[in-house]
Tab-separated table of C-alpha atoms in Angstrom:
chain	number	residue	atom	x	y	z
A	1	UNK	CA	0.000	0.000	0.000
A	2	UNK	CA	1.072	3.360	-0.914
A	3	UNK	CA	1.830	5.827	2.322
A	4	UNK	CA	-0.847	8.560	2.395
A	5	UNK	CA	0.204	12.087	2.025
A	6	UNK	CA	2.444	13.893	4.548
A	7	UNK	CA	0.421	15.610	7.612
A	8	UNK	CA	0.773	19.311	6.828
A	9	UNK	CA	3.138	21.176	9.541
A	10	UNK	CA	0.559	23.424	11.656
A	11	UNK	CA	1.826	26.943	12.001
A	12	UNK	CA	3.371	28.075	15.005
A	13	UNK	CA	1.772	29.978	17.172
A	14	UNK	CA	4.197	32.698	18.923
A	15	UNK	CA	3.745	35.348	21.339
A	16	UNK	CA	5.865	37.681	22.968
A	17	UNK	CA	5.692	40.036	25.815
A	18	UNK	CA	8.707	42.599	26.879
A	19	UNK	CA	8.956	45.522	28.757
A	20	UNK	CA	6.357	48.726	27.634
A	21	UNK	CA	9.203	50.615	25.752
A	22	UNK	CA	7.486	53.891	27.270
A	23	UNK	CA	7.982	53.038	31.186
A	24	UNK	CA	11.649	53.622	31.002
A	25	UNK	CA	11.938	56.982	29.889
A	26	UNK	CA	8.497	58.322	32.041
A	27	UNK	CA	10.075	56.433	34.564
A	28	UNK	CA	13.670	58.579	33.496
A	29	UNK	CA	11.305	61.577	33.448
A	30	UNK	CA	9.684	61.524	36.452
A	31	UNK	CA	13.115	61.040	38.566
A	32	UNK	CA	14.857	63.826	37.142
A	33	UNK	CA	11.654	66.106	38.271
A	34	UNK	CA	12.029	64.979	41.887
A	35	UNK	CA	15.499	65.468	41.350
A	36	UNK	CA	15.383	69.386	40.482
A	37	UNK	CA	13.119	69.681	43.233
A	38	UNK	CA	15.513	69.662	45.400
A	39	UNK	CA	18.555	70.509	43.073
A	40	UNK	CA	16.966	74.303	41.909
A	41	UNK	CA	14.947	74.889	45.479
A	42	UNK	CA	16.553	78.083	47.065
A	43	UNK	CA	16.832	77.488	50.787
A	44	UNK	CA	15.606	80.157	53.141
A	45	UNK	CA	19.516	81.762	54.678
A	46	UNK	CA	19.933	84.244	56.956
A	47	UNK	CA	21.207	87.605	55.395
A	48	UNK	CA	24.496	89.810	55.947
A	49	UNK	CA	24.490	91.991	59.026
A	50	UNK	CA	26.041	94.496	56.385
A	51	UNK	CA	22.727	94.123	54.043
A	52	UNK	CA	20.681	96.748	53.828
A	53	UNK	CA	17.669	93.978	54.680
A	54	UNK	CA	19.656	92.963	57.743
A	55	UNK	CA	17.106	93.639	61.056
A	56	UNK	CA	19.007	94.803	63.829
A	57	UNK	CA	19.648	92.117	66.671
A	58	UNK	CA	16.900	91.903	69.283
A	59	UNK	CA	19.249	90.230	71.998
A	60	UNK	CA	21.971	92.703	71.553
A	61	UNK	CA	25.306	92.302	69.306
A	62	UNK	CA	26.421	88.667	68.002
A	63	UNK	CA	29.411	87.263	66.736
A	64	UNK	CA	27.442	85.758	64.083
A	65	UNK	CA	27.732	88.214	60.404
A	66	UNK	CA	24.269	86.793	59.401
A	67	UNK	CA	20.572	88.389	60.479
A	68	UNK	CA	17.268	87.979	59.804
A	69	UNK	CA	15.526	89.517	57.392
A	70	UNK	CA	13.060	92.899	57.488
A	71	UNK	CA	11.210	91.036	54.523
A	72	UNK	CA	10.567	87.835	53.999
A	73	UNK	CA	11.253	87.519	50.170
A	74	UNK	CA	15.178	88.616	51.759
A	75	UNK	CA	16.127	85.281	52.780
A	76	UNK	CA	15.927	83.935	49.451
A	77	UNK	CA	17.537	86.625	47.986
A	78	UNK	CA	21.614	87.940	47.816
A	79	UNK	CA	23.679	85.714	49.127
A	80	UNK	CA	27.713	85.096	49.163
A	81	UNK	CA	30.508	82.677	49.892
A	82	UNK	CA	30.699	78.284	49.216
A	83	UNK	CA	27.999	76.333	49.408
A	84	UNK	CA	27.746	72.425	49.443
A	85	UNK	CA	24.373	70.442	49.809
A	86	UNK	CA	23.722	66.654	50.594
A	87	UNK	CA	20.308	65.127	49.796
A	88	UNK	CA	18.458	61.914	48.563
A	89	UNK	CA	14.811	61.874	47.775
A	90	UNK	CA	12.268	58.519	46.400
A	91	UNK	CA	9.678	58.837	44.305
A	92	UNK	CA	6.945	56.454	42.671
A	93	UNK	CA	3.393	55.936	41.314
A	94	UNK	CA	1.353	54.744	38.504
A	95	UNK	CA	2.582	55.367	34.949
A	96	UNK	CA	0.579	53.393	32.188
A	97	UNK	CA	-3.063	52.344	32.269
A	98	UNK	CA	-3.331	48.368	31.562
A	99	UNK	CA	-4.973	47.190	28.339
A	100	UNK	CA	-3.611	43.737	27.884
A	101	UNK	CA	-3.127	43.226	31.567
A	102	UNK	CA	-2.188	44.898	34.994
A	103	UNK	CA	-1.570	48.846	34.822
A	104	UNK	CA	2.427	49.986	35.205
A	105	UNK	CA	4.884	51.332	37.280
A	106	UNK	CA	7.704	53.041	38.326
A	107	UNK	CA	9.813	54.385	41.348
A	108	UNK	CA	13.317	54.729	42.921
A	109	UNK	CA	15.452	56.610	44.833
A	110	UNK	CA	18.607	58.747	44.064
A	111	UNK	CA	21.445	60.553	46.048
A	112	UNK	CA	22.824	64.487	44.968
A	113	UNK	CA	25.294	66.365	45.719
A	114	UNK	CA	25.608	70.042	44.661
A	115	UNK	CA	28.788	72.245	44.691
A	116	UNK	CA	28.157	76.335	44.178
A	117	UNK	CA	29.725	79.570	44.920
A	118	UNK	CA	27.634	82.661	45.364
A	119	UNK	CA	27.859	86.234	44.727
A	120	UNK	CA	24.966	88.741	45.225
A	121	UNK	CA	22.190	87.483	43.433
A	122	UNK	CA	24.354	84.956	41.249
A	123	UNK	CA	24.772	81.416	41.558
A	124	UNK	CA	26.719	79.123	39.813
A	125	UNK	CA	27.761	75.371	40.607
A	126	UNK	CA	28.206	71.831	40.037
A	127	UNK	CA	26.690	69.026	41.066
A	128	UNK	CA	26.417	64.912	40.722
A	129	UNK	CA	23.701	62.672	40.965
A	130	UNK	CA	23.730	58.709	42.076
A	131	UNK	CA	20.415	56.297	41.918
A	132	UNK	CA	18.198	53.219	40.720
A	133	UNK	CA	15.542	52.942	38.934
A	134	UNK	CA	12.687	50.215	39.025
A	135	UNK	CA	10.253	49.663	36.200
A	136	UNK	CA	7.353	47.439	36.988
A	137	UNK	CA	5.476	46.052	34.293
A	138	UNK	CA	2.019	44.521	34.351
A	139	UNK	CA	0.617	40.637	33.937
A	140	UNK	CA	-0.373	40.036	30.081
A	141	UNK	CA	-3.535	37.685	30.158
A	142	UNK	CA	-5.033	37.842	27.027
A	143	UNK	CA	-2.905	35.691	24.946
A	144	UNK	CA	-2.912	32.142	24.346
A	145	UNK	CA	-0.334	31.842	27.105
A	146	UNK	CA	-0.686	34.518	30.114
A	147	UNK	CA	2.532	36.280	30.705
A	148	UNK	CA	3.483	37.182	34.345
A	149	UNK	CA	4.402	40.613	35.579
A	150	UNK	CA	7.887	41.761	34.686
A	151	UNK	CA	10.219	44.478	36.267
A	152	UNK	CA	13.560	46.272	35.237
A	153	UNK	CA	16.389	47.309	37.087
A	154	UNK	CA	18.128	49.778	36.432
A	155	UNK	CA	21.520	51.737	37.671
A	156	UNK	CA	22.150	55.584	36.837
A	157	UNK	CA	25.434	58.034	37.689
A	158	UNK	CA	25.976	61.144	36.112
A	159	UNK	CA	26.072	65.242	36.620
A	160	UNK	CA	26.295	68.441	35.196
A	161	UNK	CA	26.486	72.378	35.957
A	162	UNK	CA	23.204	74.718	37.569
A	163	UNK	CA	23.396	78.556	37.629
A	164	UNK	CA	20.544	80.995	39.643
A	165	UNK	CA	19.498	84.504	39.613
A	166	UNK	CA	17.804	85.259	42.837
A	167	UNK	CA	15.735	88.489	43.712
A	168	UNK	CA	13.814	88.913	46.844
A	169	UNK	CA	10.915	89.003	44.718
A	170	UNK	CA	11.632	87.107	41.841
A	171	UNK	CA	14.179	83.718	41.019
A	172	UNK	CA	15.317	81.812	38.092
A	173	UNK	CA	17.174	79.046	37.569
A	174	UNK	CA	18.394	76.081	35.454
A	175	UNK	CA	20.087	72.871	35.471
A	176	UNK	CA	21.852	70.885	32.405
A	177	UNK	CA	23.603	67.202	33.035
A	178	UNK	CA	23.354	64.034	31.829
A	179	UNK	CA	23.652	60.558	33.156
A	180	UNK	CA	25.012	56.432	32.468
A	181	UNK	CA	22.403	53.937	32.519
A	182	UNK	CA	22.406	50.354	32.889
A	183	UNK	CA	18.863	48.361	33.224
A	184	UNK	CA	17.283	45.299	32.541
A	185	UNK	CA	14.811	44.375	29.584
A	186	UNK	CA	12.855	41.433	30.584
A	187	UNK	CA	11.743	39.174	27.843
A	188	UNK	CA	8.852	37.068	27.582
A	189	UNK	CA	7.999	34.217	24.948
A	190	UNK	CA	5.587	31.031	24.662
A	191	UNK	CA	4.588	29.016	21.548
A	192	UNK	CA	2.147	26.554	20.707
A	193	UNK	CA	5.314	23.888	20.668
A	194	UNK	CA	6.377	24.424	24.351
A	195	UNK	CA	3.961	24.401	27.595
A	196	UNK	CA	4.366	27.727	28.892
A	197	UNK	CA	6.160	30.479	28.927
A	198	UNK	CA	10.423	31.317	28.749
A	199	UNK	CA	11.587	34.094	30.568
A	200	UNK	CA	15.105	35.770	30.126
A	201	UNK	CA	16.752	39.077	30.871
A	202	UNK	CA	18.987	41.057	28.678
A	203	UNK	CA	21.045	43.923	30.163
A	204	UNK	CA	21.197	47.263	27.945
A	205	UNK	CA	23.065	50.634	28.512
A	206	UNK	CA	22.003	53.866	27.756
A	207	UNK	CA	22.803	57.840	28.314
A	208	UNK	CA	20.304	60.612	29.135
A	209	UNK	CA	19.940	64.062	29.227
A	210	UNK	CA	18.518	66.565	30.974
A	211	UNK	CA	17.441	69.681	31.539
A	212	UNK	CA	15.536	71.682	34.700
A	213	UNK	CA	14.212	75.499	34.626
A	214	UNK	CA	12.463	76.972	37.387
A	215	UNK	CA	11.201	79.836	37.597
A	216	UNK	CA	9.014	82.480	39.735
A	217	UNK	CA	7.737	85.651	41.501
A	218	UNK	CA	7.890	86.151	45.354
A	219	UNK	CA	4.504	88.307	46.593
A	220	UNK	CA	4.856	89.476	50.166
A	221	UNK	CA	1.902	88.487	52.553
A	222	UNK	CA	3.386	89.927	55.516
A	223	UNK	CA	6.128	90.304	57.612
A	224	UNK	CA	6.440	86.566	58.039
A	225	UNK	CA	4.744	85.158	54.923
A	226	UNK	CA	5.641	84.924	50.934
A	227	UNK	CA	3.755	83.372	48.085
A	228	UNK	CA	5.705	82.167	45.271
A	229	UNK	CA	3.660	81.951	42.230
A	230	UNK	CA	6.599	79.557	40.200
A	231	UNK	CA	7.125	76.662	37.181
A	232	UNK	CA	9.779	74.078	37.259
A	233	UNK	CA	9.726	72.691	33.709
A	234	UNK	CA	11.982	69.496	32.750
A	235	UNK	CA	13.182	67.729	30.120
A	236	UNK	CA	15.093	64.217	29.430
A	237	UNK	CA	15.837	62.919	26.039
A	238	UNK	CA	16.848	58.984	27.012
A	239	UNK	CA	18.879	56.811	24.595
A	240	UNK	CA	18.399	52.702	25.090
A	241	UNK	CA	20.551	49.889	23.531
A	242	UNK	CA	18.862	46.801	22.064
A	243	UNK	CA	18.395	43.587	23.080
A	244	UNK	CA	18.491	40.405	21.618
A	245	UNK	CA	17.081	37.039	23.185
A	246	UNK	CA	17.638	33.423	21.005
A	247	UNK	CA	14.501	31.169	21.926
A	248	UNK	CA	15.140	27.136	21.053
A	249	UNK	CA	11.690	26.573	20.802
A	250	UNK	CA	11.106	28.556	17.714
A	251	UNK	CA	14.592	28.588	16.635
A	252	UNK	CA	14.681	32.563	15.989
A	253	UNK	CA	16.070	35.423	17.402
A	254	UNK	CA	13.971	37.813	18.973
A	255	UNK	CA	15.191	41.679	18.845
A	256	UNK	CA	14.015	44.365	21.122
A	257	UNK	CA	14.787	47.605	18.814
A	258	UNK	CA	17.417	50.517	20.031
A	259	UNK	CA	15.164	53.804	21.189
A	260	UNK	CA	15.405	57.369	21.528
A	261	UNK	CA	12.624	59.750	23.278
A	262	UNK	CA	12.353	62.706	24.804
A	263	UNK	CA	9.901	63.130	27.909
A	264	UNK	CA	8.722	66.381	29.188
A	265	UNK	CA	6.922	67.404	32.742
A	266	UNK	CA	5.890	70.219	34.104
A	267	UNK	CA	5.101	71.238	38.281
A	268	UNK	CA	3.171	74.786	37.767
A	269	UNK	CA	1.344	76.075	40.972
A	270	UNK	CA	1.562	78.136	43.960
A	271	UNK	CA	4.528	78.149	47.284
A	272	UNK	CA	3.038	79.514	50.321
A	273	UNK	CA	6.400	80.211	53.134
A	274	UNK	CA	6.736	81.365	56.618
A	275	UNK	CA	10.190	82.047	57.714
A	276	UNK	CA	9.839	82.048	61.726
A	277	UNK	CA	12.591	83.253	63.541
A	278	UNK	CA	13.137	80.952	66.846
A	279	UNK	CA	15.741	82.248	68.649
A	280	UNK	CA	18.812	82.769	66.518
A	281	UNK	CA	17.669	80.305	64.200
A	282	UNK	CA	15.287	80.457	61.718
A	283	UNK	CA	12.227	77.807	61.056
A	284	UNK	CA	10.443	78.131	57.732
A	285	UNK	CA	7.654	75.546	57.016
A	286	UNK	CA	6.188	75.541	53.567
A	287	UNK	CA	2.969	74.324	51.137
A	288	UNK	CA	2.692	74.234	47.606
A	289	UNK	CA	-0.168	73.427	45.256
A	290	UNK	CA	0.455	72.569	42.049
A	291	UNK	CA	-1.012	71.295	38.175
A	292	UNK	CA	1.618	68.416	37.196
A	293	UNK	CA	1.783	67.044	34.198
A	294	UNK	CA	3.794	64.440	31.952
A	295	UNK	CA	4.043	63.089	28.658
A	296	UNK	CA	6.345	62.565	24.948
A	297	UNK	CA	7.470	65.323	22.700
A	298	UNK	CA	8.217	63.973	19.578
A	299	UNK	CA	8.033	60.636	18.381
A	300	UNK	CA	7.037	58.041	21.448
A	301	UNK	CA	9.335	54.753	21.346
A	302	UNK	CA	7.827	51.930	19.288
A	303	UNK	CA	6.514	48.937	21.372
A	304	UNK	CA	7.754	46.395	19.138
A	305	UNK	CA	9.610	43.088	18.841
A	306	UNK	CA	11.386	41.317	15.569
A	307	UNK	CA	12.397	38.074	14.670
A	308	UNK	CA	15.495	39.453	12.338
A	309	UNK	CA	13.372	37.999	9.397
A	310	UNK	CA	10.193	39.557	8.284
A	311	UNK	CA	7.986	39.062	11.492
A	312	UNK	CA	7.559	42.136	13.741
A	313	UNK	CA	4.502	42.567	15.835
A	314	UNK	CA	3.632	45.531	18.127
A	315	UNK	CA	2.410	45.402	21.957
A	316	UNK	CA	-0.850	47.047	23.175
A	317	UNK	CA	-0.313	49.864	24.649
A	318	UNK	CA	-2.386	51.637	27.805
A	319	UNK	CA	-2.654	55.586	28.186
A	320	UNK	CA	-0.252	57.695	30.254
A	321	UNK	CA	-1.563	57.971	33.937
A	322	UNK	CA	0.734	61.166	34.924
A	323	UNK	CA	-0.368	63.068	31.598
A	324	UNK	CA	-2.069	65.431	34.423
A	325	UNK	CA	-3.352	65.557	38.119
A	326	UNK	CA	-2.760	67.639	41.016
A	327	UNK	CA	0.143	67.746	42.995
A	328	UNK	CA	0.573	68.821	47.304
A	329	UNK	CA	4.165	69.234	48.686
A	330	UNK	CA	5.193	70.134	52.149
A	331	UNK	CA	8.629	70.936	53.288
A	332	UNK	CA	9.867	72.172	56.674
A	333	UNK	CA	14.007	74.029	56.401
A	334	UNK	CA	15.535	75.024	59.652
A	335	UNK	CA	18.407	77.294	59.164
A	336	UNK	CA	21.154	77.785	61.984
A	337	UNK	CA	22.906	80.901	62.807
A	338	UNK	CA	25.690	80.262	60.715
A	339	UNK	CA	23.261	79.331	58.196
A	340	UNK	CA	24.104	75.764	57.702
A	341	UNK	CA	20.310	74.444	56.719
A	342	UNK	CA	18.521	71.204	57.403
A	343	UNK	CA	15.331	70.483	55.005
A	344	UNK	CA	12.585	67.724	54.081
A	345	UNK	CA	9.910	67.430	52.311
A	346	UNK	CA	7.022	65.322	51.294
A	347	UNK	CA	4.143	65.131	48.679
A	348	UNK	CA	1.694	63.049	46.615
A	349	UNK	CA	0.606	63.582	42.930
A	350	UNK	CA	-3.414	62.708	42.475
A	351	UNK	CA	-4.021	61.067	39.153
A	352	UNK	CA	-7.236	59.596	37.812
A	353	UNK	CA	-5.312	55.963	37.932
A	354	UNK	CA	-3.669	56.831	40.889
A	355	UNK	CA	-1.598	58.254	43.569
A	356	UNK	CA	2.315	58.675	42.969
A	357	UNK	CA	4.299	59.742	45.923
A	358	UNK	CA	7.710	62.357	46.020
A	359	UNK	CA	9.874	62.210	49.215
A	360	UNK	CA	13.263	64.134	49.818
A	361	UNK	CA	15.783	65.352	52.056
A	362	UNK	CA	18.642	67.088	53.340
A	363	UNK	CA	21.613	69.315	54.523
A	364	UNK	CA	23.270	72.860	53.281
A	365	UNK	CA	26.613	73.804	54.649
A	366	UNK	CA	27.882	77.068	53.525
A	367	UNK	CA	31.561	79.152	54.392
A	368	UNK	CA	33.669	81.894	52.926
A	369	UNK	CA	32.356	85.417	51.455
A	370	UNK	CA	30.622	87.088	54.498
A	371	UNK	CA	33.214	88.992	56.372
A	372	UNK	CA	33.047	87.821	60.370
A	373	UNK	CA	33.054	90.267	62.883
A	374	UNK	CA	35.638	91.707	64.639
A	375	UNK	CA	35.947	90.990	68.401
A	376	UNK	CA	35.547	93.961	69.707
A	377	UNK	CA	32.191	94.664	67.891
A	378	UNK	CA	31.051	91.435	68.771
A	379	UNK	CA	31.506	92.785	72.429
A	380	UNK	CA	29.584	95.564	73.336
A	381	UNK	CA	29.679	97.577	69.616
A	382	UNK	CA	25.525	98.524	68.424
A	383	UNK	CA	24.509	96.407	65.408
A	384	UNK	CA	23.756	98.253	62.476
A	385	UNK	CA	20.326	99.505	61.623
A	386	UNK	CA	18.224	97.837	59.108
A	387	UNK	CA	17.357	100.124	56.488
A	388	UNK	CA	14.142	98.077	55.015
């Protein structure tokens, strides 16, 4: 008997899941905001006894050369000699809506430090910045095979220069730097040959960079209150290497494309401040209201995956949660008599998907440029009168 014809070879069935290419950079995005929150934030300092905002000592003469201030908008305002700062900060929340599965992610936490020298109203410095990164991605159910959540990890060092202009009733300022990145791209596949799914993770580097403006007006309330209408307006264009996975089931190679975007965000609202004197010391406890928004100029990356031949398929892809909401901050600074200054803060960002969260923290140390005074003044000579 002849053999019957050959069984025809059923088509395989692939699917693939990886990483959202959008959570990176948003997740990029957001961190360098929470960043220049702190980087670009003038800290309230006592003045020169020699300014002309200087008010005269209420306990008699001091050996300190810094006062307080006969206006409020004055301790943001001139300001001389070294400055170096020390702070860290966390910040996460909600970034993509889910449409194949789970909605996305993204948080970490990062480490700056921040070099300047002042004179008068000008500012100019350095600074660095250290931190991780953490992209969470949700479950894919709808699929012949479900795919489980997936998360990158992701390393970042860099720096770059910042220079301020600071008026007791205006500011502006800017940062430029750039940062290395390493991070994962997780990598999901399943076929109708294999029962389940295979998981792997590539490792990609990258570069970013960035820039911060911030700017505002300071309207005087009274003697011991300021509100500081202000934007702080960022930008990071983020560069990402490929990746490619082999699978063994299907015999291909699968390619997660190279991408370049550029994410933008905006914090535009309202800074109520009371600088308290206690003591020789000053306490100055803040609250600021804000719009916040967040979202791709230019071309968004594509959410795709190849098989070096001719098969390419694109991902779903959910809206942008952070594309606008509200935002609260608080922050507390407590400045010393030598005006070394110690400052936190804390806030949420209200989104229609969610809430995202923005901590921070840390300390000012400043010397050089104020002339001390001499010893005899400092012993019985009359401080000089403030000339509002």
């Amino acid at each position: 008997m002849a053999p019957g014809p050959a069984a025809p070879i059923l088509p395989l069935r692939v699917d693939v899941d990886r990483l959202d290419a959008r959570l990176l950079p948003l997740g990029m995005g957001m961190g360098w905001r929470s960043f220049s929150r702190d980087l670009l934030e003038p800290l309230p300092q006592k003045v020169r006894e020699s300014s002309p905002l200087a008010a005269p000592e209420a306990e008699g003469p001091s050996a300190s050369a810094f006062r307080f201030s006969v206006q409020p908008g004055g301790y943001f305002g001139a300001r001389d000699g070294w400055r170096f700062q020390v702070f860290a900060n966390g910040f996460g929340g909600p970034l993509l809506g889910g449409v194949a599965g789970g909605p996305s992610s993204a948080g970490g936490a990062q480490t700056g430090l921040r070099l300047d020298y002042a004179l008068g109203d000008l500012v100019i410095g350095a600074f660095g910045r250290f931190g991780s990164l953490q992209a969470e991605a949700g479950a894919v159910s709808d699929v012949g095979v479900p795919f489980e959540g997936r998360s990158a990890n992701g390393t970042l060092a860099g720096g770059g220069v910042l220079m301020q202009f600071s008026k007791p009733r205006w500011f502006v300022g800017a940062a430029l730097g750039g940062d290395a990145l390493t991070t994962d791209q997780p990598f999901g596949i399943s076929s109708s040959n294999a029962i389940g799914a295979r998981y792997s993770t590539a490792s990609v580097g990258g570069s970013a960079l960035h820039l911060a403006t911030h700017v505002g007006g300071r309207i005087r309330l009274s003697d011991r209150q300021v509100l500081e209408p202000s934007a702080l307006l960022t930008l990071t264009s983020l560069s990402l290497g490929g990746a490619t996975v082999f699978d063994g089931f299907t015999n291909r190679f699968w390619s997660v494309p190279a991408s370049s975007s550029t994410v933008g965000t905006a914090d535009i609202g309202v800074t109520w401040r009371a600088p308290l004197p206690q003591g020789r010391n000053l306490l100055t406890p803040s609250v600021r209201l804000s719009w916040l928004g967040a979202g791709f100029l230019g071309q968004v990356p594509p959410n795709g995956v190849t098989d070096g031949t001719a098969l390419a398929t694109t991902l779903p892809a959910g809206p942008i949660s952070q594309s606008g909401g509200l935002g609260l901050q608080a922050g507390l600074a407590y400045t010393l008599k030598d005006n070394t200054t110690f400052f936190i803060r804390g806030g949420a960002g209200f989104y229609g998907a969610g809430t995202a969260w923005d901590v921070g923290g840390g300390v000012q140390l400043r010397w050089g440029g104020a002339p001390r005074l001499s010893a005899g003044k400092a012993r019985g000579s009359e401080p000089s009168t403030a000339n509002p």
